Short mmCIF file of C-alpha atoms and ligand atoms in Angstrom, two decimals:
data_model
loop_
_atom_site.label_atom_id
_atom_site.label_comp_id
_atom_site.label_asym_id
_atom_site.label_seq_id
_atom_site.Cartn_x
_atom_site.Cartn_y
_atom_site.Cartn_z
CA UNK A 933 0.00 0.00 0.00
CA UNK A 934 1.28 3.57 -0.61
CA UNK A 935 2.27 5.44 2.47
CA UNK A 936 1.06 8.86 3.11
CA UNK A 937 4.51 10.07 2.92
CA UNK A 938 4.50 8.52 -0.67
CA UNK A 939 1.02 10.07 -1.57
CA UNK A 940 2.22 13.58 -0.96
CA UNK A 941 5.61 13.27 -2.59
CA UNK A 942 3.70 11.83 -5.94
CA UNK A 943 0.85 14.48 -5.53
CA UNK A 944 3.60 16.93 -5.30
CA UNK A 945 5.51 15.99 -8.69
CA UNK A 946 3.50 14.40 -10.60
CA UNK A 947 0.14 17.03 -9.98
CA UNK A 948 -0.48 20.48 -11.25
CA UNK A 949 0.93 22.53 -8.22
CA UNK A 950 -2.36 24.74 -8.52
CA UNK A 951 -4.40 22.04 -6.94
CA UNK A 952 -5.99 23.72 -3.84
CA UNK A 953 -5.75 21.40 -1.16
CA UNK A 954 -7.37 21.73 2.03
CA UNK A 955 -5.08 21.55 5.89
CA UNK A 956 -1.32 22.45 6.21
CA UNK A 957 -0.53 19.26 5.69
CA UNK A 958 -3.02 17.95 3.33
CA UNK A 959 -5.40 14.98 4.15
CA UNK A 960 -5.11 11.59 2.07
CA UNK A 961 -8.09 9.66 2.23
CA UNK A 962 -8.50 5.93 1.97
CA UNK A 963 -12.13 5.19 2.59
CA UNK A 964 -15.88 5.55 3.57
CA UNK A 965 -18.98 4.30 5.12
CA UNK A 966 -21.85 6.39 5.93
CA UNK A 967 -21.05 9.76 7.22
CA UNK A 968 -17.70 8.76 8.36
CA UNK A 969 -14.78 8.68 6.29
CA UNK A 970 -10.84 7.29 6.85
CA UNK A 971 -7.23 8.71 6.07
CA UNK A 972 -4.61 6.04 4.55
CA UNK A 973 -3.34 5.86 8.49
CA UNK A 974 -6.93 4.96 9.45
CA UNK A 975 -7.90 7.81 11.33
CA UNK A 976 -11.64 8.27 11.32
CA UNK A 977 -13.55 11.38 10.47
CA UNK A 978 -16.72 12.65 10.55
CA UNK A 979 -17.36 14.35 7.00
CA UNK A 980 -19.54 17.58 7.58
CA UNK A 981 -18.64 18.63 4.33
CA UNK A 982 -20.07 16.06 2.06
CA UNK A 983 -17.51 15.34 -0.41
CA UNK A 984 -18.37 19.30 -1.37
CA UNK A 985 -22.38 18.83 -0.72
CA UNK A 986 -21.75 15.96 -3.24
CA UNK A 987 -22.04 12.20 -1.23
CA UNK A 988 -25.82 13.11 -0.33
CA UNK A 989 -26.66 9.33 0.96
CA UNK A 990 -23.86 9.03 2.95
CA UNK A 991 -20.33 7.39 1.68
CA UNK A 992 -20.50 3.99 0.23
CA UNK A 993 -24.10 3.09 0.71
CA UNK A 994 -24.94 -0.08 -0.03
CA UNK A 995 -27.77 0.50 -2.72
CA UNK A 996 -25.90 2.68 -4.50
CA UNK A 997 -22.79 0.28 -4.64
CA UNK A 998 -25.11 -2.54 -5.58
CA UNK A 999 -26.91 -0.76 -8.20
CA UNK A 1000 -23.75 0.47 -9.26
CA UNK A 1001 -21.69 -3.27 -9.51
CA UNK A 1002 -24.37 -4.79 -11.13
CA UNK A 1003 -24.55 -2.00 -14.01
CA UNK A 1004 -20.81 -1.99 -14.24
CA UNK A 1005 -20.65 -6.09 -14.94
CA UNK A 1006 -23.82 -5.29 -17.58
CA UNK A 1007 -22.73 -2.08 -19.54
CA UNK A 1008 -20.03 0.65 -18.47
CA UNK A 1009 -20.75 2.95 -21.72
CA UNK A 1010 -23.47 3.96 -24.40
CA UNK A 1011 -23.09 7.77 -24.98
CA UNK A 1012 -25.38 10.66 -25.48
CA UNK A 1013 -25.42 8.07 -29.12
CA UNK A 1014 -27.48 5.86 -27.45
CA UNK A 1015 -30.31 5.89 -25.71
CA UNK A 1016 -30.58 4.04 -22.34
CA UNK A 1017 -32.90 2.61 -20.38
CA UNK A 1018 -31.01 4.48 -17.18
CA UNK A 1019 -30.90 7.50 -18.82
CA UNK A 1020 -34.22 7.71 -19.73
CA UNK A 1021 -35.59 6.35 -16.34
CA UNK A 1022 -33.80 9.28 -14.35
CA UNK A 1023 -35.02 12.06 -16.88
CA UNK A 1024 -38.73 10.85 -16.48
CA UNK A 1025 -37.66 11.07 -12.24
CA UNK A 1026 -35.92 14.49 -12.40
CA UNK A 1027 -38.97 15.79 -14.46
CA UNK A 1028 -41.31 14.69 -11.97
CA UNK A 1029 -38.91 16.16 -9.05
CA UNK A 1030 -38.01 19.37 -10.37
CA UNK A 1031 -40.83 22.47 -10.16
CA UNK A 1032 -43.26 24.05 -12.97
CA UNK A 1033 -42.70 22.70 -16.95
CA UNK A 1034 -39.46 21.27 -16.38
CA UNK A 1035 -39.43 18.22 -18.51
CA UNK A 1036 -36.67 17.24 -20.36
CA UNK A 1037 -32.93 16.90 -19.60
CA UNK A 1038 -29.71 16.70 -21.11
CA UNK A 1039 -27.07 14.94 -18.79
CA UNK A 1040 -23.69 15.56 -19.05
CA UNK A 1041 -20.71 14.89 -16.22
CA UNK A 1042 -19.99 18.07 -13.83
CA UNK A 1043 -21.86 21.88 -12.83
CA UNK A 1044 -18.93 23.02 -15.27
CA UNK A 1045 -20.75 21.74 -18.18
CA UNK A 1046 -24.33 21.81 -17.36
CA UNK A 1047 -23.68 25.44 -16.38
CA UNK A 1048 -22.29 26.02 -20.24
CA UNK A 1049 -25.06 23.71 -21.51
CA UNK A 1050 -27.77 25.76 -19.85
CA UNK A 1051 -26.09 29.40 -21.07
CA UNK A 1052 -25.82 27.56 -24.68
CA UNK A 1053 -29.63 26.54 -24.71
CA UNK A 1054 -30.15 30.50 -23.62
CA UNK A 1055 -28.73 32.37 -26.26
CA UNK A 1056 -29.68 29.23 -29.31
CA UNK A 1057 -33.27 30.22 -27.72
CA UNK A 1058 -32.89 33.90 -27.42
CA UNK A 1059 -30.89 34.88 -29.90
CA UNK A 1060 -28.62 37.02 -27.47
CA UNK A 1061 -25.41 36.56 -26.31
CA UNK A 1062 -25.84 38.78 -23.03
CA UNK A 1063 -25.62 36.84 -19.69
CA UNK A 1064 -26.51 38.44 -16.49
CA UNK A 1065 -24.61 36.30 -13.24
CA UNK A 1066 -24.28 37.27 -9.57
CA UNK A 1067 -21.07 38.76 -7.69
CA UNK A 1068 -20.49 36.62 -4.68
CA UNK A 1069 -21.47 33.93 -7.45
CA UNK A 1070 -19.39 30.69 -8.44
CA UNK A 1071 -20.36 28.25 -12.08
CA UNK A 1072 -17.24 26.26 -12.09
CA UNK A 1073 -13.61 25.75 -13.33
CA UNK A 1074 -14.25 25.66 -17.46
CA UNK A 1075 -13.70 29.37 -19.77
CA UNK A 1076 -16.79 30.53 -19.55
CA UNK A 1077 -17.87 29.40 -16.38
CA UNK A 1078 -14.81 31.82 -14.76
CA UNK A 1079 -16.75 33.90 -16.56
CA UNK A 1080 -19.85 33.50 -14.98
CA UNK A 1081 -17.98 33.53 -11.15
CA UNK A 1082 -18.27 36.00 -9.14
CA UNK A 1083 -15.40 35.88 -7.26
CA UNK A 1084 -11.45 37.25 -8.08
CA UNK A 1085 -9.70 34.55 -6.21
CA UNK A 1086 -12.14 31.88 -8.90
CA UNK A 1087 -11.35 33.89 -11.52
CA UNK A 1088 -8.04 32.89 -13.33
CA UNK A 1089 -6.28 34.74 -16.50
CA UNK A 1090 -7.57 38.11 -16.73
CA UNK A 1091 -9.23 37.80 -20.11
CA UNK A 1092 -13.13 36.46 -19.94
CA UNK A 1093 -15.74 35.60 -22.25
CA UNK A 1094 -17.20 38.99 -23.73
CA UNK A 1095 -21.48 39.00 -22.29
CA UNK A 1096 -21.63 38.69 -18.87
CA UNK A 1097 -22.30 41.56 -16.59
CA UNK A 1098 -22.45 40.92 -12.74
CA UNK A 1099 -25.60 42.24 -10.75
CA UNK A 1100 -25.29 42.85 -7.33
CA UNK A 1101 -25.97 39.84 -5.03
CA UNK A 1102 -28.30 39.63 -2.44
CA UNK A 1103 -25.68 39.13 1.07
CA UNK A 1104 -27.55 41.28 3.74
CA UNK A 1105 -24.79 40.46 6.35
CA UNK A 1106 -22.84 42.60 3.85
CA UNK A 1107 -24.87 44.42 2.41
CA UNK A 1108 -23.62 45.75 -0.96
CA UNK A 1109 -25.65 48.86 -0.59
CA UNK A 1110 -25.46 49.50 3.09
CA UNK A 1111 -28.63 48.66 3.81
CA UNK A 1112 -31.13 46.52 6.10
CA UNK A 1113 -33.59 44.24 5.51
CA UNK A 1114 -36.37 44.69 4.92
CA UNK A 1115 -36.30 48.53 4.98
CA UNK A 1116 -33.97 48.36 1.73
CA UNK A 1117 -36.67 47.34 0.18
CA UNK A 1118 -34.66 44.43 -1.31
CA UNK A 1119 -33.01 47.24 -3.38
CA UNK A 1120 -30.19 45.43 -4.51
CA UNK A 1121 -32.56 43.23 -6.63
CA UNK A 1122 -33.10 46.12 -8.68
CA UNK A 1123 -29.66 45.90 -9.77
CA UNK A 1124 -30.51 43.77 -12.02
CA UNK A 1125 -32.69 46.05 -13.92
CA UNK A 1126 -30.19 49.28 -13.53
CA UNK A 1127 -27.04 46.20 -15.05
CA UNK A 1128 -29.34 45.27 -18.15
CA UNK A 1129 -30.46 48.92 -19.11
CA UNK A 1130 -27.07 50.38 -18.05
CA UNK A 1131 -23.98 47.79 -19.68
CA UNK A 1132 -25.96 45.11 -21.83
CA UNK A 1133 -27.79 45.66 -25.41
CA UNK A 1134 -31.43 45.94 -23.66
CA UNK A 1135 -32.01 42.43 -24.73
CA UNK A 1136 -30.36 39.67 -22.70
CA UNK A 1137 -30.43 35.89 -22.87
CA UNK A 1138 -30.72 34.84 -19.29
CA UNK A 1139 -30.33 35.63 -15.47
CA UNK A 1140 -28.19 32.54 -14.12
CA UNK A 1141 -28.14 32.15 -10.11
CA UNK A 1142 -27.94 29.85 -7.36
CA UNK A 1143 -30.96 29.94 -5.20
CA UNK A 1144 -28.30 29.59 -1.73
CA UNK A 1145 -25.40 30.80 -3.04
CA UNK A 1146 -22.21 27.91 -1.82
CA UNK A 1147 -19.15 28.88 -2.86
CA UNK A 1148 -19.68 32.50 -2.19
CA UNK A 1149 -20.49 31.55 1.69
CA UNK A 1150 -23.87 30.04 1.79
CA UNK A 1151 -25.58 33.62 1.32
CA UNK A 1152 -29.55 33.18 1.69
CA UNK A 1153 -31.39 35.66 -0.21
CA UNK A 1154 -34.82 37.77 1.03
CA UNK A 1155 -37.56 35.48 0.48
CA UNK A 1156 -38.98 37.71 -2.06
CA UNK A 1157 -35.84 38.34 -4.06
CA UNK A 1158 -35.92 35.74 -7.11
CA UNK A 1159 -39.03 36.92 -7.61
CA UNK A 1160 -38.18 40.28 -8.13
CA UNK A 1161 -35.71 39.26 -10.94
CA UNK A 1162 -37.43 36.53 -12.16
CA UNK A 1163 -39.85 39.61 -13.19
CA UNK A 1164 -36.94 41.76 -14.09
CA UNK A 1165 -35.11 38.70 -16.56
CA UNK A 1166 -38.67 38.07 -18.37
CA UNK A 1167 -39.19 41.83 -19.13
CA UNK A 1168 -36.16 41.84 -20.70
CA UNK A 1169 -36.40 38.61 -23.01
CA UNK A 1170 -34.24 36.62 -21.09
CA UNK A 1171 -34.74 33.11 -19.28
CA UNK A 1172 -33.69 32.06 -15.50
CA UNK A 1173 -30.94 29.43 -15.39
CA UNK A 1174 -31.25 28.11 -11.94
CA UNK A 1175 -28.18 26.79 -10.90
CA UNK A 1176 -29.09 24.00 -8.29
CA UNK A 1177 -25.83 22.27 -7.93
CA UNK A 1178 -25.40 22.70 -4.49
CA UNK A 1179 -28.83 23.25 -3.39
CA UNK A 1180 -30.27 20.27 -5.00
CA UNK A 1181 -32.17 17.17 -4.23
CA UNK A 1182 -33.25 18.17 -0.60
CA UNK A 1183 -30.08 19.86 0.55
CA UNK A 1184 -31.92 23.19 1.59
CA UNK A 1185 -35.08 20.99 3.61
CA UNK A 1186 -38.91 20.84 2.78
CA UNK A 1187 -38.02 20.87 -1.33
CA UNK A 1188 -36.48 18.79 -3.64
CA UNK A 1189 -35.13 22.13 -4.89
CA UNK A 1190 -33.90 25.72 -3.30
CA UNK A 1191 -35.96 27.40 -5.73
CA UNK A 1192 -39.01 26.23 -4.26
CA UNK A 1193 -38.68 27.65 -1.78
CA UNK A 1194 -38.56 30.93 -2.83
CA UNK A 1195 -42.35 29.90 -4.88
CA UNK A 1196 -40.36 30.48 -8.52
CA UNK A 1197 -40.31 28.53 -11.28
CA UNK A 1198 -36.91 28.14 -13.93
CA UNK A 1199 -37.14 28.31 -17.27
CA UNK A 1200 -33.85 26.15 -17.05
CA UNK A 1201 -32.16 24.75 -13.91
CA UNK A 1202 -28.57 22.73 -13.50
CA UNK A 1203 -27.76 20.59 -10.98
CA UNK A 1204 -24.63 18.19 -10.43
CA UNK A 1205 -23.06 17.16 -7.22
CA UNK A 1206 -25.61 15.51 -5.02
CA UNK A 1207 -27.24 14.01 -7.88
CA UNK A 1208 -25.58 10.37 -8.19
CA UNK A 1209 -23.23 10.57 -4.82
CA UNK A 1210 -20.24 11.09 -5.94
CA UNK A 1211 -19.85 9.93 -9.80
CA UNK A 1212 -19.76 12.06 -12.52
CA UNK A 1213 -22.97 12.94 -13.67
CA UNK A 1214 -25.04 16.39 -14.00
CA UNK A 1215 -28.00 17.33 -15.79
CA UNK A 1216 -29.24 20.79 -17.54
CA UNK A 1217 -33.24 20.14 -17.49
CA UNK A 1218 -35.69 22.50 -19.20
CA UNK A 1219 -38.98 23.15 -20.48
CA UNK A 1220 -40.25 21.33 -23.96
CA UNK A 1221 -40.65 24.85 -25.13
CA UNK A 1222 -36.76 26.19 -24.60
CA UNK A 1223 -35.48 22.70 -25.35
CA UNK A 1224 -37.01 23.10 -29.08
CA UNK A 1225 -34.59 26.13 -29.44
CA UNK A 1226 -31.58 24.09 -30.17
CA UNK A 1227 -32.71 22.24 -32.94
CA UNK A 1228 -32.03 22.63 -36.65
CA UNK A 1229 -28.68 24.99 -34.77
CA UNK A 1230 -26.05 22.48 -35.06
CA UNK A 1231 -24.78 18.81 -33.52
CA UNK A 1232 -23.47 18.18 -29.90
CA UNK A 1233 -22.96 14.84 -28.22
CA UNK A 1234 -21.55 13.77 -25.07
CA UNK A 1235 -19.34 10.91 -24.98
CA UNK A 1236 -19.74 10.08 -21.08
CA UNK A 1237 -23.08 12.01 -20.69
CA UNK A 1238 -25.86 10.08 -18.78
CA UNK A 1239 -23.32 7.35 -18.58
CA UNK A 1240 -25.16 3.94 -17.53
CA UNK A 1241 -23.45 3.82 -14.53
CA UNK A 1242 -23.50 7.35 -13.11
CA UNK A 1243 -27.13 7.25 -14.14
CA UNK A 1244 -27.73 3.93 -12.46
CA UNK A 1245 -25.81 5.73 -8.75
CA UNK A 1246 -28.29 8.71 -9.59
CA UNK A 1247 -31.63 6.25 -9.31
CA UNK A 1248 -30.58 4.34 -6.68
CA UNK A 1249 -29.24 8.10 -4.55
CA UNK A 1250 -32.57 9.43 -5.79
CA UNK A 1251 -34.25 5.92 -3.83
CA UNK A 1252 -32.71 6.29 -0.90
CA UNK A 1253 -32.70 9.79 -0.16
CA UNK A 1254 -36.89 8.86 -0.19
CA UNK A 1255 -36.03 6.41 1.98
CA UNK A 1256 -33.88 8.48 4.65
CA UNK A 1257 -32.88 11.49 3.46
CA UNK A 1258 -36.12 13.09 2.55
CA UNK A 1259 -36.51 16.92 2.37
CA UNK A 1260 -38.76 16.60 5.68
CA UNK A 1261 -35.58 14.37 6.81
CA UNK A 1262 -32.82 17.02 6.16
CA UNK A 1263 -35.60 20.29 7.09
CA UNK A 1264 -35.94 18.67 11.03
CA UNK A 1265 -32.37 17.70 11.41
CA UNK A 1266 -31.26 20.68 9.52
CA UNK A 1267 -33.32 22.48 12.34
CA UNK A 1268 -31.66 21.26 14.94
CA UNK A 1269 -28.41 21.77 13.67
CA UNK A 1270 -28.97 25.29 13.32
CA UNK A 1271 -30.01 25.52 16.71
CA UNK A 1272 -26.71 24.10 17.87
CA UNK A 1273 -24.68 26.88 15.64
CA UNK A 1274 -27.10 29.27 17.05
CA UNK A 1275 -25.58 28.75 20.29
CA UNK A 1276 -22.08 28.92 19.12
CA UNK A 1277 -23.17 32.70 17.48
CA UNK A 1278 -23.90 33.36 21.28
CA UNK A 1279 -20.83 32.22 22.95
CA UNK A 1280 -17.87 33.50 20.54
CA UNK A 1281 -17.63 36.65 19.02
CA UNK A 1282 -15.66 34.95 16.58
CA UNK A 1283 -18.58 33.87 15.23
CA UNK A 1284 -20.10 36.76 13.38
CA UNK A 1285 -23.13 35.32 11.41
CA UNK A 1286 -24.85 31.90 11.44
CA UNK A 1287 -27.44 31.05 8.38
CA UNK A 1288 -28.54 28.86 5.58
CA UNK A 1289 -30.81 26.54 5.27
CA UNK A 1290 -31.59 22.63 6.01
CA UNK A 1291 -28.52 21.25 5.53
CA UNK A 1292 -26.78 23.97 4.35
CA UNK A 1293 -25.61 25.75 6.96
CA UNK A 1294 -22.67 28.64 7.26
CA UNK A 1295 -20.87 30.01 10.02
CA UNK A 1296 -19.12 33.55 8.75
CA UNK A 1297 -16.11 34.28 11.17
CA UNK A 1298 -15.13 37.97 11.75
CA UNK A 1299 -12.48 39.36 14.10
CA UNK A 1300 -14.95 41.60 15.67
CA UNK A 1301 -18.88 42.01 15.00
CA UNK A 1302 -18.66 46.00 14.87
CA UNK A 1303 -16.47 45.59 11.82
CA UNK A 1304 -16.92 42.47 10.58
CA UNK A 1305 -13.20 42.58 9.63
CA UNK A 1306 -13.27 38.84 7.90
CA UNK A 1307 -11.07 36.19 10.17
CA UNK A 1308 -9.77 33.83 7.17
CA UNK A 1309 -6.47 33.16 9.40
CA UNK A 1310 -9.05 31.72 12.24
CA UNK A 1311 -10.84 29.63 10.17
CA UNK A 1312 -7.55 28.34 9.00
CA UNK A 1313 -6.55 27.50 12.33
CA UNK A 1314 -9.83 26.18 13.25
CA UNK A 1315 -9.97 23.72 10.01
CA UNK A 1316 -6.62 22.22 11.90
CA UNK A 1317 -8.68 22.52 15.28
CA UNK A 1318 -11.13 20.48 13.71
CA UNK A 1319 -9.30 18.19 12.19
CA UNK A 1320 -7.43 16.88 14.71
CA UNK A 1321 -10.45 16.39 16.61
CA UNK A 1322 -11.75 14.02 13.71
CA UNK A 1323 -14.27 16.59 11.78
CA UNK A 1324 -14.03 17.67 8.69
CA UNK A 1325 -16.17 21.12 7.25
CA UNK A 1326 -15.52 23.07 4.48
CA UNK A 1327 -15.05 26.73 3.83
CA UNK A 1328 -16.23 29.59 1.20
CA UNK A 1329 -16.68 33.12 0.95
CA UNK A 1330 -15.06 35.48 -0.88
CA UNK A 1331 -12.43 36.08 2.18
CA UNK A 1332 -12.00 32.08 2.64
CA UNK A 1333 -13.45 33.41 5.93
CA UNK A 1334 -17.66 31.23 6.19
CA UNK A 1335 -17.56 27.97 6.98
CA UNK A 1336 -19.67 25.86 5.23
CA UNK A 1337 -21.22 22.74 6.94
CA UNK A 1338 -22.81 20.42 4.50
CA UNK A 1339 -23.66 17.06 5.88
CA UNK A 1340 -25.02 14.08 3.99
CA UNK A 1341 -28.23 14.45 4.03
CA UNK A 1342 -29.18 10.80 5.84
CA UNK A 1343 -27.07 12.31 8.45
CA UNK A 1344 -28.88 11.88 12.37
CA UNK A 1345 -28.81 14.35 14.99
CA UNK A 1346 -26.54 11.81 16.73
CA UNK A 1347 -24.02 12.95 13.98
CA UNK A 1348 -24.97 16.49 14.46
CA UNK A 1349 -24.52 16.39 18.58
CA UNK A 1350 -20.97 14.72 17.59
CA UNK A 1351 -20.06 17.67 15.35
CA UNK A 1352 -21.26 20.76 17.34
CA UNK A 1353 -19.09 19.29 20.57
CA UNK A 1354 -16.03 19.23 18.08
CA UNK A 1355 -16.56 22.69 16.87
CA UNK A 1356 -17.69 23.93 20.36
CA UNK A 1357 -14.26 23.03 21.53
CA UNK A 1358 -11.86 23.62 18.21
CA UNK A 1359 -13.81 27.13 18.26
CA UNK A 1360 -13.23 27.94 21.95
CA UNK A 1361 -9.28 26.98 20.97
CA UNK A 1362 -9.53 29.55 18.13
CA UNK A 1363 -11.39 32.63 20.00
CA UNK A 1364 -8.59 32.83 22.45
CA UNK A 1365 -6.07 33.36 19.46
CA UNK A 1366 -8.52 36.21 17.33
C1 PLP B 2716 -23.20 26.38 -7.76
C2 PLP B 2716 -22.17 25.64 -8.54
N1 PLP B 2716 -22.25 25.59 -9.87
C3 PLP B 2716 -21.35 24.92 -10.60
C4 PLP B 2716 -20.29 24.28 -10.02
C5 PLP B 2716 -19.28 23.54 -10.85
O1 PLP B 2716 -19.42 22.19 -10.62
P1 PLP B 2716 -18.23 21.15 -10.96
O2 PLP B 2716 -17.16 21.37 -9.96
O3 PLP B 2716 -18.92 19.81 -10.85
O4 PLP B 2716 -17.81 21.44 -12.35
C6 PLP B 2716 -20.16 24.31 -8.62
C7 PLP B 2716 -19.04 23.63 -7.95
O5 PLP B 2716 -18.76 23.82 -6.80
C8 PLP B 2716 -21.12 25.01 -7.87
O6 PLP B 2716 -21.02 25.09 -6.54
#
């Protein structure tokens, strides 16, 4: 077996030196089970971050690896060529999931891609090229997704795809214009509005957002918000690209979908991550309608898209998260681990702002509330904290500084007691440092 040692040495030479690792020294995993997971010197973890919001039924579980080995000794590949019996299965499911006229899907393998997907189906609908994203927000690692981000540190090379104009986003613990809820009158909404008349053509193809943002922190919008520039995108000839890859089958409680909750329906909506726990597989689902505006325009395929296998992990993680991970599942555990952070806002000052929803929950850390000066160095020092004390979490925000705690969502409040007495006590270690 390879030793640790050896694992960082090859990761070292033999991968891109750009790869952002998390912990000083960086953690080498060897395996899973449940909500647990082990390093290659078998020390056990808790995994509060999911794989990334991404093993939603809990590492290894046994449906999915059954459905999974018994696909894999029938057929391993078909392509978007083919149709499949898996693939078609999961797009009638998703359609019945997902909210409104949502019908019919196009899988492909990561948010990267179903993100472009979705902006290609906008403008071969629209006819515009204009793309309205969010600051604060994050669409993945590919050209034009870098585009879409949000964020400087996400945003590599400084030359970008011409079309996209960032709106203000909707982070009241920050508020971009000062302002407080809900005497602002969710003004910065109507940034949206002032960024179309103001830097596009007047005519744009789409709005695309995340209903909770992730990346940028786990930033909860005014309930009333997406329906402000739902209105706003429509007006203008332009179609809503939800982007659901974090917020996705149940992750934000009640819903199969953040959007719902906000009572707004996409015209196109992207989701990845959660959707097959852990293989490669995402999905770019839309109306029958918008779908009909990429025909006669030209031929894609994709050669791993809706792959029998991933598809076949994506029916069985669909089964058993309405088995034991239901949306009422994660909403009352979610609950109650919200309560628990609650009381962590009260006892350290480090602790600046608690929110999210279901199991999506993010803890912002400032070096003092009156100036909300962002503590990225403490939540550096606490991921060690936490660490060592067997729990891992993961972290966003455009100052590194929110932490971003992202169970599976099977996960029991026996898990949840076991994780708020770790960070209780890898907190009270960091507060004495701030
Ligand atoms: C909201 C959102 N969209 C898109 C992506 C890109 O997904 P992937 O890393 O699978 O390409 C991510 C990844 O974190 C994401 O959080």
């Amino acid at each position: 077996m390879t030793s640790k040692r050896q694992i960082l040495e090859k990761q070292k030479a033999y991968l891109w030196p750009n790869h952002l690792l998390y912990y000083a020294e960086p953690l080498p995993l060897d395996h899973g089970q449940g909500v647990y997971v082990w390093d290659v010197e078998n020390n056990k973890y808790l995994d509060f971050f999911g794989g990334i919001l991404t093993t939603s039924v809990g590492h290894n579980h046994p449906k999915v690896t059954a459905r999974v080995q018994a696909q894999t000794a029938k057929l391993i590949h078909s392509s978007t060529l083919y149709p499949h019996e898996n693939q078609v299965d999961l797009a009638e499911k998703l359609a019945a999931l997902t909210p409104g006229k949502l019908q019919t899907s196009y899988f492909t393998n990561s948010g990267t891609e179903a993100d472009e997907t979705a902006v290609l189906l906008a403008t071969a609908y629209t006819g515009s090229g204009e793309i309205i994203a969010l600051r604060y927000g994050y669409s993945g690692r590919s050209f034009l997704s870098m585009s879409l981000t949000g964020h400087s540190s996400w945003r590599i090379g400084g030359t970008h795809v011409p079309g996209i104009k960032h709106a203000l986003n909707p982070y009241c613990y920050r508020c971009p214009l000062k302002m407080t809820h809900p005497q602002c009158d969710t003004a910065c909404a109507e940034d949206v509005e002032e960024v179309i008349k103001t830097t596009t053509s007047g005519r744009v193809a789409a709005l695309l957002a995340e209903p909770i943002q992730g990346v940028g922190g786990f930033i909860v919008p005014p309930p009333e918000y997406f329906k402000i520039v739902t209105d706003i995108i429509h007006r203008y000839g332009g179609l809503f690209i939800c982007d659901e890859v974090q917020t996705g089958f149940g992750r934000t409680g009640d819903k199969w979908f953040g959007i719902e909750q906000w009572g707004v329906e996409p015209d196109i909506m992207t989701m990845a991550k959660g959707i097959a726990n852990g293989f490669p597989l995402a999905n770019t689902i839309t109306t029958a309608e918008i779908a009909e505006g990429m025909v006669g325009k030209g031929l894609t395929i994709s050669t791993f898209g809706g792959n029998p296998v991933s598809t076949a992990a994506s029916l069985a993680t669909i089964e058993v998260l309405e088995e034991e991970g239901s949306p009422q599942h994660v909403a009352k555990v979610g609950h109650y681990l919200r309560a628990g952070l609650e009381k962590l806002l009260e006892k350290y000052p480090v602790v600046g702002d608690v929110r999210g929803m279901g199991l999506m929950q993010g803890v912002e850390m400032v070096k003092d509330r009156a100036s909300k000066e962002p503590a990225t160095e403490a939540v550096n020092q606490l991921f060690e904290e936490t660490r060592s004390r067997g729990l891992l979490i993961g972290k966003g925000g455009l100052y590194g500084n929110v932490l971003r705690i992202s169970p599976p969502l099977t996960v029991t409040k026996d898990h949840v007691d076991e994780a708020l007495e770790i960070l209780d006590l890898s907190i009270a270690q960091v507060q004495e440092t701030v």
